[in-house]
mmCIF file of C-alpha atoms in Angstrom:
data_model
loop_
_atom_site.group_PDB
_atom_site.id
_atom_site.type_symbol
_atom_site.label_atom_id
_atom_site.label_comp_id
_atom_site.label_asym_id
_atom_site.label_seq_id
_atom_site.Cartn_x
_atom_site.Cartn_y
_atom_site.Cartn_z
ATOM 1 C CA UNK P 11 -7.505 3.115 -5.760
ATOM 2 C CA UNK P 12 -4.209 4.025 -7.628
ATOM 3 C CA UNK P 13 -2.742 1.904 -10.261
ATOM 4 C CA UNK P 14 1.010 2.485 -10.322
ATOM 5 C CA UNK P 15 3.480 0.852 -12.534
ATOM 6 C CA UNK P 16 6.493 1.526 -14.730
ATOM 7 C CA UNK P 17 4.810 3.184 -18.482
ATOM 8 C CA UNK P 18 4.018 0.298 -21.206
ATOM 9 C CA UNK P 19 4.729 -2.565 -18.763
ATOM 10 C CA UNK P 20 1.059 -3.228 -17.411
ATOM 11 C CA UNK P 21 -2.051 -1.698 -19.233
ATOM 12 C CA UNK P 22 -3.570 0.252 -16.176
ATOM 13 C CA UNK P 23 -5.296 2.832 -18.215
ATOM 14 C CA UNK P 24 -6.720 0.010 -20.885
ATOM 15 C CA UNK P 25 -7.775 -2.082 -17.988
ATOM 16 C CA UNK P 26 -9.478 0.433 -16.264
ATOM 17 C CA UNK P 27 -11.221 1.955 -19.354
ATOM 18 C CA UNK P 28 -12.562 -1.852 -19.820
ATOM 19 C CA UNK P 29 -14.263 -2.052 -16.759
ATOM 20 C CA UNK P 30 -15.795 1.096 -16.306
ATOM 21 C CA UNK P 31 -16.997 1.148 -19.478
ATOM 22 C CA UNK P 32 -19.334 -1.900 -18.383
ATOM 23 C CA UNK P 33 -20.918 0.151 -16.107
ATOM 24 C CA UNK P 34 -20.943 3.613 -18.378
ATOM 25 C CA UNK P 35 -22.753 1.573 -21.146
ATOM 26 C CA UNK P 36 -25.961 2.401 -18.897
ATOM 27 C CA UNK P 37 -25.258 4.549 -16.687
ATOM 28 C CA UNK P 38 -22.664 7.603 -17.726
ATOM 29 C CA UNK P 39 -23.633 10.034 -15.182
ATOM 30 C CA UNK P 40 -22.589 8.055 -12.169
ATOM 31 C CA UNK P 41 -18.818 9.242 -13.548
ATOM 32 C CA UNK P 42 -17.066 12.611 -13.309
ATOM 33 C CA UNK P 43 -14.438 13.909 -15.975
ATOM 34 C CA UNK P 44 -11.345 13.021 -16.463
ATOM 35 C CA UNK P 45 -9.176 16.242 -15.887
ATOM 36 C CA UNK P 46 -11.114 18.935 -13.383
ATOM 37 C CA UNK P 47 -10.302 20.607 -10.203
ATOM 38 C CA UNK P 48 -11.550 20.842 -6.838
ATOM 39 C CA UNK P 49 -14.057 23.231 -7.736
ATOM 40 C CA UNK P 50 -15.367 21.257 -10.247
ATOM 41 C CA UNK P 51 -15.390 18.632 -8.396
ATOM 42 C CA UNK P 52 -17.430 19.870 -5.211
ATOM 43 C CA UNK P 53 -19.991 21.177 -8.026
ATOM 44 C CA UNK P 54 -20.224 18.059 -9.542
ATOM 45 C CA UNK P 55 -21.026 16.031 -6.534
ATOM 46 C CA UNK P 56 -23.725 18.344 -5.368
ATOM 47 C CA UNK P 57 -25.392 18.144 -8.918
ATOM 48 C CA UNK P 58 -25.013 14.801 -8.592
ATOM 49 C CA UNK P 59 -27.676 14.586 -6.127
ATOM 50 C CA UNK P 60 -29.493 11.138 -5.685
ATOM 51 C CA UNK P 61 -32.940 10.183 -3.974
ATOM 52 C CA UNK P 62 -33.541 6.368 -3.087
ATOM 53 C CA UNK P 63 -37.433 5.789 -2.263
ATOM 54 C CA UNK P 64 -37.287 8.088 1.011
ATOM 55 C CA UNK P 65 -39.506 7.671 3.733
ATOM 56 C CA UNK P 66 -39.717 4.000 3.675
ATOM 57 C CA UNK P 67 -37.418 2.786 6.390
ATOM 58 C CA UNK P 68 -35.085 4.978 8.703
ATOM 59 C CA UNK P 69 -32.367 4.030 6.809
ATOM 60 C CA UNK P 70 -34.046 5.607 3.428
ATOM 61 C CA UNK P 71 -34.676 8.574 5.774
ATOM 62 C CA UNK P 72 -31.095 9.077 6.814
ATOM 63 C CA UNK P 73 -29.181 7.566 3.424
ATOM 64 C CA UNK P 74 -31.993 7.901 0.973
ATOM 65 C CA UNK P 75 -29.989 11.368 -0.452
ATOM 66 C CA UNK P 76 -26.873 11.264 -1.525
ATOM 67 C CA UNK P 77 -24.243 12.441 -3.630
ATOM 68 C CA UNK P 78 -21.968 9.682 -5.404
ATOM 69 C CA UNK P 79 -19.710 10.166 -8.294
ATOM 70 C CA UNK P 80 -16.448 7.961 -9.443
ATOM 71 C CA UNK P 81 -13.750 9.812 -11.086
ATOM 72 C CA UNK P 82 -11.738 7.307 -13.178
ATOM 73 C CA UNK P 83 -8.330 9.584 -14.749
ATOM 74 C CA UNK P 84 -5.993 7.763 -17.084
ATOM 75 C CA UNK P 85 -3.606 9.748 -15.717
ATOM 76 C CA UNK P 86 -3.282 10.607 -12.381
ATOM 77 C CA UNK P 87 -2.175 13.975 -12.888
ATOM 78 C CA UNK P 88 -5.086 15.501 -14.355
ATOM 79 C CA UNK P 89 -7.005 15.359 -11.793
ATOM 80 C CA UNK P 90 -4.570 16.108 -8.685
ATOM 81 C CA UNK P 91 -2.862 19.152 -8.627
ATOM 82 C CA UNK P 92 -0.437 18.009 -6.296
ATOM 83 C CA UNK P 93 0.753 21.537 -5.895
ATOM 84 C CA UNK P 94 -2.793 22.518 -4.629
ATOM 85 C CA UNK P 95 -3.161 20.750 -1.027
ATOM 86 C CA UNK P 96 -6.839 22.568 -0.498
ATOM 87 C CA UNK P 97 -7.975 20.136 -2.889
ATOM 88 C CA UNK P 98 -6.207 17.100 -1.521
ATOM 89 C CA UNK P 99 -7.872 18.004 2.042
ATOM 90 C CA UNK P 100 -11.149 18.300 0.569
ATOM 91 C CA UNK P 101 -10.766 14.763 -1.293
ATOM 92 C CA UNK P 102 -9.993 13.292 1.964
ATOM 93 C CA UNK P 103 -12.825 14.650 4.122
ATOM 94 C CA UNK P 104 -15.239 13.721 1.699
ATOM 95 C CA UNK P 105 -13.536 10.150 1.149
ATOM 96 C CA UNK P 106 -14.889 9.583 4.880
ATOM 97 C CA UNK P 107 -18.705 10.293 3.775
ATOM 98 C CA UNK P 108 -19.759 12.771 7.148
ATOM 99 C CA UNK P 109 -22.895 12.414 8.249
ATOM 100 C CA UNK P 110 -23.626 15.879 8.054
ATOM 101 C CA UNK P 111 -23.820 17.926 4.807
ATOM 102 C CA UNK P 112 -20.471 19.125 3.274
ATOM 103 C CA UNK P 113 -20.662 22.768 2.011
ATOM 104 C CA UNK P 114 -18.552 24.363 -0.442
ATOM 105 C CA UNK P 115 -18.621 28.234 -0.776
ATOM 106 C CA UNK P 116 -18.248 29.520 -4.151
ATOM 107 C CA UNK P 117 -17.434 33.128 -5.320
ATOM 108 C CA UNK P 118 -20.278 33.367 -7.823
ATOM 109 C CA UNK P 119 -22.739 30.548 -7.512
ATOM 110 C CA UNK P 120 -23.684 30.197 -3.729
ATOM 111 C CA UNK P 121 -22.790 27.141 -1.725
ATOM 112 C CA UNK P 122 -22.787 23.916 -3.363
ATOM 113 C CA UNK P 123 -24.599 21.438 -0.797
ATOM 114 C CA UNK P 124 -23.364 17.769 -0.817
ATOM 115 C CA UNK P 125 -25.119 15.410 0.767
ATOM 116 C CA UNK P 126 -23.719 11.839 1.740
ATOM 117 C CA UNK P 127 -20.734 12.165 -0.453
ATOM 118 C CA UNK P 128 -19.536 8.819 -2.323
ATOM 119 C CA UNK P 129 -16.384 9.731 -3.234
ATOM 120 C CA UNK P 130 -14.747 6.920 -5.652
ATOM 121 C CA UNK P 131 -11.926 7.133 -7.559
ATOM 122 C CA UNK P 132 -9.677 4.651 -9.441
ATOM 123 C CA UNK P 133 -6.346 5.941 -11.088
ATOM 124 C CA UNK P 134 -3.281 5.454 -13.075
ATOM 125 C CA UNK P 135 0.122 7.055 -13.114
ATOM 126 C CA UNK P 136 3.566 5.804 -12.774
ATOM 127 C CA UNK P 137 5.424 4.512 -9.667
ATOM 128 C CA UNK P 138 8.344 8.251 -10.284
ATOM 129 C CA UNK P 139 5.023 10.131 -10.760
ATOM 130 C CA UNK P 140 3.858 9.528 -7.122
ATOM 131 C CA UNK P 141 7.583 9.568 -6.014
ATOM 132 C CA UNK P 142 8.037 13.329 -7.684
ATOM 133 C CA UNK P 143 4.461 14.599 -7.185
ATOM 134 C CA UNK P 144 2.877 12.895 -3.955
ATOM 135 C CA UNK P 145 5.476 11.928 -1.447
ATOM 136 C CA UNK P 146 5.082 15.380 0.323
ATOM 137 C CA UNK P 147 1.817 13.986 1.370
ATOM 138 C CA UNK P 148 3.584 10.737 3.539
ATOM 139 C CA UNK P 149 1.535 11.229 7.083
ATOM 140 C CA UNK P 150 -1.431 13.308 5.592
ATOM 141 C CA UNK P 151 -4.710 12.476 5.968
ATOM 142 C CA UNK P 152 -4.830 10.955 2.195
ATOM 143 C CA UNK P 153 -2.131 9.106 2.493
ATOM 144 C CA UNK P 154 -3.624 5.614 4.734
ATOM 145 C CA UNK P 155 -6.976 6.207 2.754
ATOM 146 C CA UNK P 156 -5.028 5.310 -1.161
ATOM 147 C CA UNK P 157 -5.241 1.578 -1.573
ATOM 148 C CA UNK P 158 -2.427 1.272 -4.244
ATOM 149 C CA UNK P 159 -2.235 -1.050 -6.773
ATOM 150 C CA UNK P 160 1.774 -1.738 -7.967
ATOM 151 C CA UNK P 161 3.114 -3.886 -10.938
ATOM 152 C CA UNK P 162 6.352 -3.541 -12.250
ATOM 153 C CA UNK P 163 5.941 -5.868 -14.993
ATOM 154 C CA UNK P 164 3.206 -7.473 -17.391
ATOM 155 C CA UNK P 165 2.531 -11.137 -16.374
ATOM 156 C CA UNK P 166 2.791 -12.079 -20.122
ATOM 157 C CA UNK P 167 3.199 -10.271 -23.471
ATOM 158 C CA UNK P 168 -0.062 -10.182 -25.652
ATOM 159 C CA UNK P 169 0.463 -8.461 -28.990
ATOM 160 C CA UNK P 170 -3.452 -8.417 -29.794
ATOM 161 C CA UNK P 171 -5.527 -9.157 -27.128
ATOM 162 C CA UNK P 172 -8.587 -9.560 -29.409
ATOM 163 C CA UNK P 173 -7.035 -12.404 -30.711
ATOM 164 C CA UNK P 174 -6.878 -14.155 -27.425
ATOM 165 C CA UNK P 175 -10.540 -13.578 -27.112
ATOM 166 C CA UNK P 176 -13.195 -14.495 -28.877
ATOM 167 C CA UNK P 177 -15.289 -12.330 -29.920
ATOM 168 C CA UNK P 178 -19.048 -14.200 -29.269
ATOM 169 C CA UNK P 179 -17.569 -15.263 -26.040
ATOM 170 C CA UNK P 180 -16.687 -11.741 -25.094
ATOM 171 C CA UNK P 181 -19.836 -9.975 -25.961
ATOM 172 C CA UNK P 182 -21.681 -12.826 -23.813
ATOM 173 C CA UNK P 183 -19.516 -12.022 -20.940
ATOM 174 C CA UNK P 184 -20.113 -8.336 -21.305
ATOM 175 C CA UNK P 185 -23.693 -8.384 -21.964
ATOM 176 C CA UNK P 186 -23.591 -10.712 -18.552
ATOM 177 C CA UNK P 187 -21.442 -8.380 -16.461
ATOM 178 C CA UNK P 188 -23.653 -5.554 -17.297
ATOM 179 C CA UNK P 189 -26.813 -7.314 -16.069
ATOM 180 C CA UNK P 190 -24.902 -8.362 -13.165
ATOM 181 C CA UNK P 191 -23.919 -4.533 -12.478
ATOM 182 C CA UNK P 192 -27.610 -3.460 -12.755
ATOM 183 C CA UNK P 193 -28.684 -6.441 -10.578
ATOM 184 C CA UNK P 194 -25.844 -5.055 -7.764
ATOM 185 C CA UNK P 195 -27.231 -0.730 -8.260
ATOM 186 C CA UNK P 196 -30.499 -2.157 -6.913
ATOM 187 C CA UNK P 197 -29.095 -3.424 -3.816
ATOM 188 C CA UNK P 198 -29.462 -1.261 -0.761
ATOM 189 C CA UNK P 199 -29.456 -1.354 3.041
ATOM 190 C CA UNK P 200 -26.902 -2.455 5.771
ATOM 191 C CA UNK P 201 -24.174 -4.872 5.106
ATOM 192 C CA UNK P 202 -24.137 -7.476 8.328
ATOM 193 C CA UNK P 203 -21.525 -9.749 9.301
ATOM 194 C CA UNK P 204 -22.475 -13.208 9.724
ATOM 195 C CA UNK P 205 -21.252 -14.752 13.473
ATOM 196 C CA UNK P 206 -18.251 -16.416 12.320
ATOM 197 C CA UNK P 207 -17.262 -13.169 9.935
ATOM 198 C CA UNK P 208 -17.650 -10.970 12.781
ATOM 199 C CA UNK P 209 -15.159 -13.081 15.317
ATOM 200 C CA UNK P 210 -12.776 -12.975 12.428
ATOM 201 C CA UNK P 211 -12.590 -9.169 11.864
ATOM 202 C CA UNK P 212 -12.610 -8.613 15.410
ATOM 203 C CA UNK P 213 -9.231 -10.583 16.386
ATOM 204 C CA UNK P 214 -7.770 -9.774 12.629
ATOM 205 C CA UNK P 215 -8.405 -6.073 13.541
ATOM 206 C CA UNK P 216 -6.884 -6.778 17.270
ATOM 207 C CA UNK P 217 -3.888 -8.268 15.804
ATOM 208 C CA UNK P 218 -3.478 -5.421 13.299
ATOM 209 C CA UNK P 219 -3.987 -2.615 15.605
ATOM 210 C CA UNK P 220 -1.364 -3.987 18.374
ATOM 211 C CA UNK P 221 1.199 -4.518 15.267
ATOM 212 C CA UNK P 222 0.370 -1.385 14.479
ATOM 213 C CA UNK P 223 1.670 0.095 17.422
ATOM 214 C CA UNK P 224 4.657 -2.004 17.426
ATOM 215 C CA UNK P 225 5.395 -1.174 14.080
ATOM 216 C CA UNK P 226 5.370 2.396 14.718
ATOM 217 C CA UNK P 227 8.103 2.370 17.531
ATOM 218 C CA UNK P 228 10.414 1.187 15.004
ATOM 219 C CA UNK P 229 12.887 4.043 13.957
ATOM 220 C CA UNK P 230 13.369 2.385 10.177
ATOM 221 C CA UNK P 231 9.251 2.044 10.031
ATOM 222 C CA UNK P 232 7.921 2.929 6.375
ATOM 223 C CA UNK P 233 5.425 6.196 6.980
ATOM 224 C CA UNK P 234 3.603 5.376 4.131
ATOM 225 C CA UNK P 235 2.892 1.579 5.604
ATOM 226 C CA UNK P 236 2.369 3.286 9.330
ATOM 227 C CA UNK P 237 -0.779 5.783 7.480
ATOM 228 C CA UNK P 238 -1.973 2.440 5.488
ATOM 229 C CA UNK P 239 -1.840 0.348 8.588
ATOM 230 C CA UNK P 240 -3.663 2.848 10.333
ATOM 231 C CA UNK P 241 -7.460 2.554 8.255
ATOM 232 C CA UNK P 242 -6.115 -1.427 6.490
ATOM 233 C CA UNK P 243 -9.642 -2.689 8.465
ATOM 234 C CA UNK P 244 -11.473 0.006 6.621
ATOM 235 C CA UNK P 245 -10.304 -0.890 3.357
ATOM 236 C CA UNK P 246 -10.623 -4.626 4.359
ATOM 237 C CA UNK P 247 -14.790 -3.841 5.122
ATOM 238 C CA UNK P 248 -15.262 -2.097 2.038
ATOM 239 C CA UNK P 249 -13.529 -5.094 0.147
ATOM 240 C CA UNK P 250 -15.546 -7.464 2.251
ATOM 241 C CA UNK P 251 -18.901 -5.844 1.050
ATOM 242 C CA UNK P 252 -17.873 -5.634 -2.664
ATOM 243 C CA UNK P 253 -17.257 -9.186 -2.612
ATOM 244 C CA UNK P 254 -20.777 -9.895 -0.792
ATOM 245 C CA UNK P 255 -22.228 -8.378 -2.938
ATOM 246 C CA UNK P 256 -20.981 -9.541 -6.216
ATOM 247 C CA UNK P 257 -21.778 -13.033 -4.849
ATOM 248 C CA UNK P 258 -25.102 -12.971 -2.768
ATOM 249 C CA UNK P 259 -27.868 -10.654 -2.612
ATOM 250 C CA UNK P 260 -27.983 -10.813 1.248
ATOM 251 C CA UNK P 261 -25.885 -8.404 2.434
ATOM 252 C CA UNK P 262 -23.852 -10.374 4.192
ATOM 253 C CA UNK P 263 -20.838 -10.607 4.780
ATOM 254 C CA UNK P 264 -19.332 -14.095 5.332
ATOM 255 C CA UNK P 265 -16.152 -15.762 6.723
ATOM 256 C CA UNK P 266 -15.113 -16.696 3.647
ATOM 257 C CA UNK P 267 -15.670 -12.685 2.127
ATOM 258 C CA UNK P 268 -13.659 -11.736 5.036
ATOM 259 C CA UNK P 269 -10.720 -13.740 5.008
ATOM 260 C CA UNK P 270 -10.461 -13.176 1.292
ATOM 261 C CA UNK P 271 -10.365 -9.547 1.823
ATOM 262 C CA UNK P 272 -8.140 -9.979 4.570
ATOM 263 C CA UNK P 273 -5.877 -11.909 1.779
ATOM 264 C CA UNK P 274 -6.441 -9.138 -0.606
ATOM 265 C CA UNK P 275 -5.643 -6.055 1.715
ATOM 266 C CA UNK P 276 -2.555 -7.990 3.050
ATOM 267 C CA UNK P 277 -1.366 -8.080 -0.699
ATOM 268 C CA UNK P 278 -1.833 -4.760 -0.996
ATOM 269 C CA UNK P 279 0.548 -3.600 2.083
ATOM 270 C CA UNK P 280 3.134 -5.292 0.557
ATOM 271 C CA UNK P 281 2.417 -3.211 -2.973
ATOM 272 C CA UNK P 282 2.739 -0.228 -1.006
ATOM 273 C CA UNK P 283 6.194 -0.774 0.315
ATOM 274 C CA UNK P 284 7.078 -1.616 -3.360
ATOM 275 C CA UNK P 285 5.422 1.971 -4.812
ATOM 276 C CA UNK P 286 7.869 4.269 -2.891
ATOM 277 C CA UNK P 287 10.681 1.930 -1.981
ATOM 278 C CA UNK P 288 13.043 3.678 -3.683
ATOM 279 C CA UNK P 289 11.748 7.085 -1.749
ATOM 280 C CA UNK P 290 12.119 5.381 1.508
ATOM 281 C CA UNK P 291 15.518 4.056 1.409
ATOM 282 C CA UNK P 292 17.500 4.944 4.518
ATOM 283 C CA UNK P 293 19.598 7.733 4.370
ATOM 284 C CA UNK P 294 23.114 7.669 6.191
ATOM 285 C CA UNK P 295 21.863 9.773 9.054
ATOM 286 C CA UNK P 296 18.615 7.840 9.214
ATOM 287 C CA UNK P 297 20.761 4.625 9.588
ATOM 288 C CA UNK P 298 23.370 6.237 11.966
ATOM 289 C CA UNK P 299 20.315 6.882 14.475
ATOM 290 C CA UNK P 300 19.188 3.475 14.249
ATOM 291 C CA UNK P 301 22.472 2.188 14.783
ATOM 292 C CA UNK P 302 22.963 4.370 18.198
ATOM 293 C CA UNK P 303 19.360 3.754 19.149
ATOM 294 C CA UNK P 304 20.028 -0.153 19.663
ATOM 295 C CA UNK P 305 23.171 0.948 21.332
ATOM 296 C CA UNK P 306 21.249 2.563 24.111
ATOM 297 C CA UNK P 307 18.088 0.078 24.060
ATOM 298 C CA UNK P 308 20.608 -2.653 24.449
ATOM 299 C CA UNK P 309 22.269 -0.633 27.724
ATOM 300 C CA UNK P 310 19.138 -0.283 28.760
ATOM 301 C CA UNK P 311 17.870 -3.398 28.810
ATOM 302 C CA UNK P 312 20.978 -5.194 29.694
ATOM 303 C CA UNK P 313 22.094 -3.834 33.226
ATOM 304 C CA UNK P 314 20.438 -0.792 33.681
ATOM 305 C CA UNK P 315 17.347 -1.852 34.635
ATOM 306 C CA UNK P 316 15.269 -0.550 31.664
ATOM 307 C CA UNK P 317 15.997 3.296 33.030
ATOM 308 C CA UNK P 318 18.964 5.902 33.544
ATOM 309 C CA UNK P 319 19.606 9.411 34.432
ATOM 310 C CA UNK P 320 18.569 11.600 31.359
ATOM 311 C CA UNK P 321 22.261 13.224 31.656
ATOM 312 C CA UNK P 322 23.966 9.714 31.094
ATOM 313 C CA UNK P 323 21.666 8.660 28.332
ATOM 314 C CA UNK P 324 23.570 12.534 26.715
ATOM 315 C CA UNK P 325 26.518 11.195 27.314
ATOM 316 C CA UNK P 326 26.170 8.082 25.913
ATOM 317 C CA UNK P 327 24.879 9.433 22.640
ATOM 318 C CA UNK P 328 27.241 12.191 22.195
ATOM 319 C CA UNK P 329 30.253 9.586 22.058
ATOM 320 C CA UNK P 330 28.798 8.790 18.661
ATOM 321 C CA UNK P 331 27.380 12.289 17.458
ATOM 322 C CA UNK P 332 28.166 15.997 18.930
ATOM 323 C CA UNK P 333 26.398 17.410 21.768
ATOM 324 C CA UNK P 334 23.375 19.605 19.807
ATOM 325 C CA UNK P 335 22.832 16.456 17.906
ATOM 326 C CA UNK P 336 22.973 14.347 20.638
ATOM 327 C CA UNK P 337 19.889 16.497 22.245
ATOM 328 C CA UNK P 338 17.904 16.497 18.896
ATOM 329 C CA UNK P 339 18.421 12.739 18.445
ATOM 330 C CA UNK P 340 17.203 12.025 22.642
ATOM 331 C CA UNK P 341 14.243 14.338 21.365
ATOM 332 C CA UNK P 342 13.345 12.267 18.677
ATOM 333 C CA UNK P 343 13.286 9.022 20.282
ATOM 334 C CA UNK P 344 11.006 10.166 23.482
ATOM 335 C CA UNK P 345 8.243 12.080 21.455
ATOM 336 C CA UNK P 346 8.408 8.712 19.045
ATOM 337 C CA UNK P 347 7.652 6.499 22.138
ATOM 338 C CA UNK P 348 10.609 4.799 21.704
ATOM 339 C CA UNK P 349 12.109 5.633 24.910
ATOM 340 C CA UNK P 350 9.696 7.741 28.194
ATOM 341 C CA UNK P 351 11.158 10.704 30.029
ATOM 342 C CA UNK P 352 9.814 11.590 33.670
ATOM 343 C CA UNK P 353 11.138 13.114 36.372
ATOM 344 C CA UNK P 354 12.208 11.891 39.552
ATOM 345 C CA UNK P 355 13.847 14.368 42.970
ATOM 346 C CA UNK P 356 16.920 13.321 41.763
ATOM 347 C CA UNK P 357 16.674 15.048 38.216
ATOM 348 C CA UNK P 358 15.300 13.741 34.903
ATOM 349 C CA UNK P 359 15.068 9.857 34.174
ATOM 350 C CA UNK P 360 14.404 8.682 31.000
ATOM 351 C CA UNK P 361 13.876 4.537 30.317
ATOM 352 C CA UNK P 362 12.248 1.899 28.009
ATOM 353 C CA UNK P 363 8.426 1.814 27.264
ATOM 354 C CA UNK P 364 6.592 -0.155 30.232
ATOM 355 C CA UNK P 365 5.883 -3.007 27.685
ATOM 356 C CA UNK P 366 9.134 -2.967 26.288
ATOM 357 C CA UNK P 367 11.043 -3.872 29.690
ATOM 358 C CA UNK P 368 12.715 -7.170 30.165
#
């Protein structure tokens, strides 16, 4: 999780410190340090080694070691070098948690061993940080796994918050939230979806996954939305289980978890577009191709029969753009789906996407 937003506005480092801290009060070593690297961080994680009763069920025997650490920087970037994209593949293999053991060579201390890597992280930084620093990394394997956070704005302007609170009630709550947090670390085994949750998910993730592809096919489509779209039910379980958990002991997961984590996640898509808008405006030329592409998608459609000789298609493009450009721009659009080419005895065809035929 990233928290983005413009500096002083919204108090993501304060508001992260405050909840962590909940959980540090007990239990410091389940947190890594603030600035480090990627070796650092692979030798942390196998240090970090965790055993959880073994033996007693299969899952103890194939979960009951693992490796879990949440890295909570103030400022995003102290702890990516985004400069150093080793690192940034590493964070992303272990954010999927392989089933085998990841190993990390070392020049002078072996192979650090990590086992069932939990890798969390929640961070803050600013929205031109991520524009300067991390948009190289639009279509990378990080990029759909970053749930980001976006405020541009405080809802309200609070001079002294420990004013607004008081301060019996807040140690109550604390003291509360704490227990609550200790209650939730002695929780284990497999998080089930009731019936009704499950028929949800499966025709939310349907939905999703065929917008998804339509979404992609557009030639104005936000890459950074496209990656998100492309793991939004992942984030949407992991939501789902947080709130089960902070509500039942069960392991659960209900209709009503699910559809607010479908709420959530949705929220969240649109905080994406918002966190590199300004990155992702269209460009001239990126507007010019859009513009010729519904010229030929309209020909296509509209008399043609939904195909044409490749050579006329040319043609038809370069009275807009010259000739090399013309061939680069028919490129683009077939190996983006947007339009098929095959070939026929007569020469090369190309023509609109079966589903996309009138």
């Amino acid at each position: 999780i990233i928290l983005a937003a413009i500096p002083g506005r919204a108090k993501k480092s304060t508001t992260v410190d405050r909840c962590t801290e909940l959980l540090r009060y007990n239990h410091p070593e389940l947190f890594g340090a603030d600035e480090t690297n990627w070796p650092d961080i692979c030798r942390t994680l196998a240090e970090n080694v965790s055993y959880i009763n073994e033996g007693e069920t299969d899952l103890d025997t194939e979960y009951g070691t693992q490796c879990a650490i949440t890295f909570v920087p103030a400022e995003l970037g102290t702890f990516f070098n985004p400069d150093d994209s080793h690192a940034i593949d590493g964070i992303t293999r272990l954010w999927d948690c392989p089933d085998r053991p990841f190993l990390k060579s070392t020049k002078h201390s072996g192979v650090d061993n990590i086992v069932n890597p939990f890798f969390n992280l929640i961070g803050c930084t600013t929205t031109k940080w991520l524009k300067d620093n991390f948009s190289k990394y639009q279509g990378w394997g990080i990029a759909g796994r970053i749930v980001f956070v976006h405020s541009d704005a405080s809802n309200k302007p609070i001079w002294s918050p420990s004013r607004n609170i008081p301060s019996r009630e807040w140690e109550t709550t604390r003291t509360h939230l704490r227990e609550d947090l200790e209650h939730i670390l002695k929780l284990r085994g497999v998080c089930n979806f009731t019936d009704d949750a499950a028929d949800l998910a499966k025709k939310w993730y349907e939905r999703t996954f065929e917008f998804l592809g339509e979404y992609g096919k557009k030639p104005d489509a936000d890459p950074w939305l496209s990656d998100f779209l492309a793991r939004k039910q992942i984030h949407a379980h992991k939501l789902a289980m947080t709130l089960s958990i902070s509500r039942r002991d069960s392991l659960t997961i209900t209709h009503d978890d699910y559809t607010e984590a479908i709420a959530k996640i949705e929220e969240v898509e649109e905080e994406t577009k918002r966190v590199f808008r300004g990155h992702l405006s269209p460009s001239e030329t990126a507007l010019n191709e859009r513009a010729v592409f519904d010229r030929i998608h309209a020909e296509l459609s509209n008399g043609l029969g939904g195909k044409a000789p490749k050579s006329y298609i040319l043609n038809r493009i370069a009275m807009y753009v010259d000739g090399a450009t013309a061939e680069r721009v028919l490129s683009s659009f077939i190996k983006r789906g947007l339009l098929e080419e095959s070939q026929s005895r007569f020469g090369f065809v190309v023509s609109l996407p079966q589903d996309d035929r009138s």
